[in-house]
Coordinates of C-alpha atoms in Angstrom, one line a residue:
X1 CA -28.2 -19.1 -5.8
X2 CA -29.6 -15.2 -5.4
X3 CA -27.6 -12.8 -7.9
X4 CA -28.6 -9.1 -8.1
X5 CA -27.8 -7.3 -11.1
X6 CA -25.9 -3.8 -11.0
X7 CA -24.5 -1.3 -13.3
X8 CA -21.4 -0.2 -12.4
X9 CA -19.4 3.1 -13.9
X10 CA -16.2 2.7 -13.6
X11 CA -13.8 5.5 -12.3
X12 CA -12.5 6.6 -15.9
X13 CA -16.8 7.3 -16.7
X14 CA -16.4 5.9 -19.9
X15 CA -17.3 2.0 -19.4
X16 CA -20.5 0.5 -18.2
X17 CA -20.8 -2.9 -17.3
X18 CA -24.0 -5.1 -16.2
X19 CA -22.6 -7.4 -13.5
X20 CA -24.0 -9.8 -11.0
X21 CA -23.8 -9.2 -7.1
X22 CA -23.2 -11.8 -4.6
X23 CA -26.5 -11.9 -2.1
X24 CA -24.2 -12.1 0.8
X25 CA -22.3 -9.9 3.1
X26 CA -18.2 -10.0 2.8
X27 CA -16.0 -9.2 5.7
X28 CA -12.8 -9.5 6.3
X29 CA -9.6 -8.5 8.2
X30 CA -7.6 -8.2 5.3
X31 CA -9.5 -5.1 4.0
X32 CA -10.8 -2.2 6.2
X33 CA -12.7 0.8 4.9
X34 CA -13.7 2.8 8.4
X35 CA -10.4 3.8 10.7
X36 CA -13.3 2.4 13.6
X37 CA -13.1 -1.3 12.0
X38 CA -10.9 -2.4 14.7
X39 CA -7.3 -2.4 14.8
X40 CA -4.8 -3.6 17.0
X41 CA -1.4 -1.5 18.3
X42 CA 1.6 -2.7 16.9
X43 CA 3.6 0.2 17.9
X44 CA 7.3 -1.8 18.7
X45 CA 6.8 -4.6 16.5
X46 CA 10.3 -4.4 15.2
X47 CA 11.7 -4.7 18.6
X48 CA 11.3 -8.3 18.0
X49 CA 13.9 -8.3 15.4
X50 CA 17.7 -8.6 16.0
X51 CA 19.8 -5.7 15.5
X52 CA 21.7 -7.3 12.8
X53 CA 19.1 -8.2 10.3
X54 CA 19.1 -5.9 7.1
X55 CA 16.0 -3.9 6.3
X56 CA 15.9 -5.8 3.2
X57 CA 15.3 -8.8 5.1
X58 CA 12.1 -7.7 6.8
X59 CA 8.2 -7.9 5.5
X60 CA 6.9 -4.5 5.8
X61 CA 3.6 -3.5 6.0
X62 CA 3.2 -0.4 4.0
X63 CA 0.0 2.2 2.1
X64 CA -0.3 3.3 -1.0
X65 CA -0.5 6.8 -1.7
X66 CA -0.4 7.0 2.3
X67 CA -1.8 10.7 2.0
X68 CA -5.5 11.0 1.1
X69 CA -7.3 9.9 4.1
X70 CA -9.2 12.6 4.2
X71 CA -11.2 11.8 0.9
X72 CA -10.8 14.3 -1.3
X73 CA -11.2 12.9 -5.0
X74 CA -13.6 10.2 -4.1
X75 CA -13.7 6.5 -4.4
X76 CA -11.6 7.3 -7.3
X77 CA -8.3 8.7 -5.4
X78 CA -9.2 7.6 -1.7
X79 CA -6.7 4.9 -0.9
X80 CA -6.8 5.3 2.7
X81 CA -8.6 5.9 5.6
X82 CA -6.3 6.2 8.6
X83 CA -4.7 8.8 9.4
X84 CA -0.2 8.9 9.9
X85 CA -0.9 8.9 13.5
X86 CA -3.2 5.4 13.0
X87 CA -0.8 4.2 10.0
X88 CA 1.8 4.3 12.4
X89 CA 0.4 3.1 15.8
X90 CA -1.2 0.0 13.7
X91 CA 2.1 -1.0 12.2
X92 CA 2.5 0.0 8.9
X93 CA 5.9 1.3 8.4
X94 CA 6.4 2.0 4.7
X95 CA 4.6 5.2 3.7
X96 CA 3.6 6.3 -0.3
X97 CA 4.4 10.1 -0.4
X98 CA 3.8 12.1 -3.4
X99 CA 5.0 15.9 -3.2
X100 CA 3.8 18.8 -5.2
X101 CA 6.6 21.5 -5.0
X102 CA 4.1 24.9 -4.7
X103 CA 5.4 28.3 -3.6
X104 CA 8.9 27.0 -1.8
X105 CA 6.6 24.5 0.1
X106 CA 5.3 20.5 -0.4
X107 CA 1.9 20.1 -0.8
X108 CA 1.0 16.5 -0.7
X109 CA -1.4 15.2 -4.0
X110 CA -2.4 12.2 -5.6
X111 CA -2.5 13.5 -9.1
X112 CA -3.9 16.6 -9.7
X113 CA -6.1 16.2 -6.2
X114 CA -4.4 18.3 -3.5
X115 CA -5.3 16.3 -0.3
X116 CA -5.0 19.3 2.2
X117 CA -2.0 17.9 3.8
X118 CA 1.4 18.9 3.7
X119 CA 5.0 17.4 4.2
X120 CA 5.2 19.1 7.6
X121 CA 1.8 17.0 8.7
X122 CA 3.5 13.6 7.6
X123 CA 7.0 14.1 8.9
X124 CA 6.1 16.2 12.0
X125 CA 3.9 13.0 12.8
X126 CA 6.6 10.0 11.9
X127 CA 9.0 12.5 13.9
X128 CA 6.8 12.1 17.2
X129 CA 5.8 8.5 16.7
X130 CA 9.8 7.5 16.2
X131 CA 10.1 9.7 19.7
X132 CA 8.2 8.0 21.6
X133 CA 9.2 4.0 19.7
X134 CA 12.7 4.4 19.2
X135 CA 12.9 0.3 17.9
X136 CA 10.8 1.2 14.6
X137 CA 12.2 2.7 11.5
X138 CA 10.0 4.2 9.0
X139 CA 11.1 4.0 5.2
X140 CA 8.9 6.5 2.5
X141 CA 9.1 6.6 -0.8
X142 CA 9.1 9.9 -1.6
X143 CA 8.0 11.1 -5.2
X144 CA 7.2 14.4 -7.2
X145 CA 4.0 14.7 -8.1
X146 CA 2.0 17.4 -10.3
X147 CA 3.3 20.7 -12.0
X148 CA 5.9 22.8 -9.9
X149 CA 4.6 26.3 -9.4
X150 CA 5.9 29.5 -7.3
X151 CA 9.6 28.5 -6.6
X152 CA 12.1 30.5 -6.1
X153 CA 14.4 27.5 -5.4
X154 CA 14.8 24.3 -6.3
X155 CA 12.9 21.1 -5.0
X156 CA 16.4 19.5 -3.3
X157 CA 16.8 22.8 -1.7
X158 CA 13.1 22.5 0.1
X159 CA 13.6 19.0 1.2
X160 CA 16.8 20.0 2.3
X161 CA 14.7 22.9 4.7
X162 CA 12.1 20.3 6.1
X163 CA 14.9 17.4 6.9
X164 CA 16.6 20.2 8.7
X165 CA 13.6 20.8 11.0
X166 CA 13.1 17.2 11.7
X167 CA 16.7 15.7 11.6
X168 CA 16.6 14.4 15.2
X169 CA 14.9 11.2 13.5
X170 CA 16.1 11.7 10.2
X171 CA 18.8 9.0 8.9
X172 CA 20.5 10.0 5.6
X173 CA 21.5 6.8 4.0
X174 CA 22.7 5.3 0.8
X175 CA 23.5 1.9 2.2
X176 CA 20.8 -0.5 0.9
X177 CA 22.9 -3.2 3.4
X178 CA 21.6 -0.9 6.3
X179 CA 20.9 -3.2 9.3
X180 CA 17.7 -2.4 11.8
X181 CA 20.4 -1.6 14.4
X182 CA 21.2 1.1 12.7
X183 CA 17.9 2.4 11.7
X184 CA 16.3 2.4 14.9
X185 CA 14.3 5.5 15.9
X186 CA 14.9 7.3 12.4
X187 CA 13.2 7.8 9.1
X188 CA 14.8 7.1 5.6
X189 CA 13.9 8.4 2.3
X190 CA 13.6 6.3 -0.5
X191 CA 14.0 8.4 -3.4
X192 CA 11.6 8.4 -6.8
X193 CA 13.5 11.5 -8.1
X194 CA 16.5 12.2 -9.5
X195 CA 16.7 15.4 -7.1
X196 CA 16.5 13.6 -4.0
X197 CA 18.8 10.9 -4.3
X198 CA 21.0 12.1 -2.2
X199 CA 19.3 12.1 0.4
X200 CA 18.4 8.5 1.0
X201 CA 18.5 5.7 -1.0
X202 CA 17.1 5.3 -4.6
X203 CA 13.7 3.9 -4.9
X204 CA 13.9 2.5 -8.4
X205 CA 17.2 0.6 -7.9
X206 CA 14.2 -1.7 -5.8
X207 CA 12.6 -5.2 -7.4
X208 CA 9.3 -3.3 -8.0
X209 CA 5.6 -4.7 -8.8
X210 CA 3.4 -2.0 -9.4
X211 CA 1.2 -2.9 -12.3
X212 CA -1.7 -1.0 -11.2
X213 CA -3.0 -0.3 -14.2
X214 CA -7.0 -2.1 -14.8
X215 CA -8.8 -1.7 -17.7
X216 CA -12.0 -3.3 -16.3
X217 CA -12.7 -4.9 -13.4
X218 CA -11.6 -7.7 -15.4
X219 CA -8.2 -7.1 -15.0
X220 CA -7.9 -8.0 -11.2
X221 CA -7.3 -11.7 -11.9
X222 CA -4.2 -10.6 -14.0
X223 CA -3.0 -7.9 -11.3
X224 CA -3.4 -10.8 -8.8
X225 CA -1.1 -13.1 -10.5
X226 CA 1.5 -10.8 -10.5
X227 CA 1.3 -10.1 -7.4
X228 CA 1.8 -13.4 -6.7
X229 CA 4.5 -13.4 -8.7
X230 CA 6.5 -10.8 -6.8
X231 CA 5.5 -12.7 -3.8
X232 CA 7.6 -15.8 -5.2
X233 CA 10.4 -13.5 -6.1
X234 CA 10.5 -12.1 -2.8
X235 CA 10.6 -15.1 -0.7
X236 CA 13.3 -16.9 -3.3
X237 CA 15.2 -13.7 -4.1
X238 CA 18.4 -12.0 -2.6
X239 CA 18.2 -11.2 0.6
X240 CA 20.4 -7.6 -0.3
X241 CA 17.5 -6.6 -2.4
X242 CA 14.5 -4.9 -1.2
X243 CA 11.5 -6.2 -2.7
X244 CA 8.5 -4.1 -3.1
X245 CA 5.2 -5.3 -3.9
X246 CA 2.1 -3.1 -5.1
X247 CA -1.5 -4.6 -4.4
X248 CA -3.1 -1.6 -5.8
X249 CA -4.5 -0.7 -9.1
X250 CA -7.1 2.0 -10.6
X251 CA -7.7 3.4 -13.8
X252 CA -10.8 1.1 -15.1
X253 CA -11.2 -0.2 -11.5
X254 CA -11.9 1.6 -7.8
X255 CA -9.1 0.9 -5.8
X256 CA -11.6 -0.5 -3.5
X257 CA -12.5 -2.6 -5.8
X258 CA -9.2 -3.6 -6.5
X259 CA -8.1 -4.2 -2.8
X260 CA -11.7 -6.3 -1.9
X261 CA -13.3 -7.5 -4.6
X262 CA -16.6 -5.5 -3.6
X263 CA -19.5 -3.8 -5.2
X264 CA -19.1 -0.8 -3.1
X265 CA -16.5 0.7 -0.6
X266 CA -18.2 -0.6 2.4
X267 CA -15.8 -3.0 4.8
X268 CA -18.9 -5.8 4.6
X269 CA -20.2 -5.1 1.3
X270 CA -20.8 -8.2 -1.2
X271 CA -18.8 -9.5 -3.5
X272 CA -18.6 -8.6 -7.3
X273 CA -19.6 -12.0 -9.1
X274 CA -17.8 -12.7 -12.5
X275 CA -20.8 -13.9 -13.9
X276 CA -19.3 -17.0 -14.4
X277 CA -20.4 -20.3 -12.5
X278 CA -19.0 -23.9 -11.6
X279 CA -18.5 -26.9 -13.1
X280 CA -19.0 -24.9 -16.6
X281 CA -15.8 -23.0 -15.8
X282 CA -13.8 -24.6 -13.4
X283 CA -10.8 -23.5 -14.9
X284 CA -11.3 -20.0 -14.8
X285 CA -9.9 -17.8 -12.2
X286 CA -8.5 -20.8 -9.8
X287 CA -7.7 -18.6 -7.2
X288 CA -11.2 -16.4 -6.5
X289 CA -13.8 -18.1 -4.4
X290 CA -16.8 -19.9 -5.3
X291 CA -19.9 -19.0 -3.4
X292 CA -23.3 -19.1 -3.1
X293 CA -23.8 -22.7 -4.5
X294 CA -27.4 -24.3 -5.0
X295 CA -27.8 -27.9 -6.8
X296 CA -24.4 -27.9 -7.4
X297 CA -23.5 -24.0 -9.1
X298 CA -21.2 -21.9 -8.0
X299 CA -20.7 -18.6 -8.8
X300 CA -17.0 -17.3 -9.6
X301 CA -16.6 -14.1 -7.5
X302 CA -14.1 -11.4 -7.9
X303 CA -11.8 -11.2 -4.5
X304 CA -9.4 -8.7 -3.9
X305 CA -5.5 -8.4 -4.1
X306 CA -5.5 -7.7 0.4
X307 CA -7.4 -10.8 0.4
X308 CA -5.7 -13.2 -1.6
X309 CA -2.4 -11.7 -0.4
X310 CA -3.1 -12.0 3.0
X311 CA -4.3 -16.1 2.9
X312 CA -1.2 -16.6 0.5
X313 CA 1.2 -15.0 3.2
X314 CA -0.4 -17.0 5.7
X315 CA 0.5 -20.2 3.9
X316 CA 4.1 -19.1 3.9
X317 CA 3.5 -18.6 7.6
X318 CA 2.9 -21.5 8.5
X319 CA 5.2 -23.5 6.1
X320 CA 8.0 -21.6 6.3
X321 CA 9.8 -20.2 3.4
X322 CA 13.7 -18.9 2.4
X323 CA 12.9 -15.3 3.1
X324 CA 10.1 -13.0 4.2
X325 CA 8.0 -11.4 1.5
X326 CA 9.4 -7.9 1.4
X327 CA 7.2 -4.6 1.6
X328 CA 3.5 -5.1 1.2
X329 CA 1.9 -2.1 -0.7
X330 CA -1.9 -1.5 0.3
X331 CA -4.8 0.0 -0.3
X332 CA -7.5 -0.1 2.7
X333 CA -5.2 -2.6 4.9
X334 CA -7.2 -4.5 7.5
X335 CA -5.8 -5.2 10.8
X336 CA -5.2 -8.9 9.7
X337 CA -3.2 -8.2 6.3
X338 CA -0.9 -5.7 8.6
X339 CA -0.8 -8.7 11.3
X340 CA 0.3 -11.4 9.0
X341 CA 2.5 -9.6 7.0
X342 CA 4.6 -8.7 10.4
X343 CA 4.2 -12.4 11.7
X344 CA 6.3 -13.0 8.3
X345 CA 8.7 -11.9 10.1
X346 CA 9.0 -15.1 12.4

């Protein structure tokens, strides 16, 4: 059994913490860090799905702060890598958008980061894509983020100005029993502000998991178990209800981290070990692997939410369950995690 030993500062640059690398190379589909990793088209996907199913009834692969693709923040606010054009052609079909309301105008930000994109670049893309696959619908959650500044109006107003220049695709809605039928070839807001709700339908009236917050890379075990949890809840629950489930997190972790279980961003990095080993803990962490094993030790490595997520969805794939497992939140999405949560669908 080969360890390395790295120090790690974590995002908030106030924790340090020796930990142990795994020796080997991880790759999988689940978690993708380069838009050239390879992914597949999935650009009708929901023309597999009868007219008469509810929106709420179908597994939706969506991103997390779907915006900041570009990179600017670093490892610390880059959730993404493809662009709204890839999002969309790959199959993800729940989008993460975070406003700021500057000068009569929507800048898009994750936090205080501007990400030199605005609401024109995301809709004017979702617009074209609908165009051109008129049997997908595109929901957003669309949020207010950072201080207003500039206005001369307010924030309804300006979202009432960009819906106008895009309302061939744009489906004003507050029927959460909305069938696909009706949804087909048009976008619907899922408001995260008071100001926008009536312009879609309300985001928080949702069954929401979006603990994201980590103290330490300790905390992924606990932010995987409740996204399992949601998981559960989504495949028992109501089938009127849209079930939304975050496997992001950040504050003591990278969200790379957080999504792959990796000591760096890279889509075939190693592993983060927990420095804990087999048969002395057994018990601990049931659900991360054990790897590199000599004369009978394992080590107990971290894996990440995309990962887990995805082999958990595939069980349910292949037993069957009451319901599909709602909208799927993620950061970094391989082609296999976007695959498996539309196979969900059956």
């Amino acid at each position: 059994m080969i360890l390395n030993i790295q120090t790690i500062v974590f995002c908030s640059g106030t924790i340090l913490l020796s930990v142990f690398v795994s020796s080997h190379a991880h790759r999988t589909g689940a978690y993708m860090r380069n838009a050239d990793d390879g992914f597949n088209f999935r650009t009708n996907w929901m023309g597999n799905i009868q007219n008469e199913v509810r929106l709420s009834e179908i597994a939706i692969p969506g991103t997390h702060d779907s915006s900041t693709f570009k990179g600017y923040g670093g490892d610390s606010a880059t959730t993404q890598v493809l662009s709204f054009e890839e999002q969309l052609n790959y199959g993800i079909r729940f989008f993460d958008i975070r406003v700021r309301h500057f000068q009569n105008a929507f800048t898009l930000h994750h936090g205080f980061v501007y990400l030199h994109l605005n609401f024109d670049n995301f809709l004017e893309s979702v617009d074209n894509f609908l165009r051109s696959s008129p049997s997908e619908t595109v929901l957003f959650r669309l949020k207010e983020e950072y201080d207003a500044e500039g206005n001369s109006r307010s924030i309804s107003e300006t979202l009432q100005e960009y819906l106008n220049r895009y309302q061939g695709t744009y489906l004003r809605t507050d029927d959460r029993n909305i069938n696909l039928g009706s949804a087909r070839g048009k976008y619907i807001i899922l408001s995260d502000n008071s100001q926008f709700d009536s312009f879609g339908l309300r985001y928080r009236e949702s069954d929401i998991q979006d603990n994201y917050s980590l103290e330490t890379n300790f905390d992924l075990y606990n932010k995987w178990e409740s996204v399992k949890s949601q998981l559960e809840n989504a495949r028992n629950g109501d089938p009127g209800t849209f079930y939304i489930n975050y496997l992001s997190g950040s504050g003591g972790s990278f969200p790379y981290f957080v999504a792959s279980g990796h000591s760096s961003p890279g889509t075939s990095a190693p592993r983060l070990a927990t420095g804990l080993t087999t048969p002395g803990f057994s018990s601990s962490y049931p659900d991360f692997p054990r790897v590199d094993c000599f004369i009978g030790i394992c080590t107990i490595a971290f894996e990440g939410t995309n990962i887990l997520t995805h082999d958990r969805i595939s069980d349910y794939n292949n037993s069957g369950s009451r319901r599909t497992v709602g909208i799927i939140v993620a950061d970094f999405p391989g082609d296999s995690l976007i695959d498996v949560i539309v196979r969900n669908n059956g």
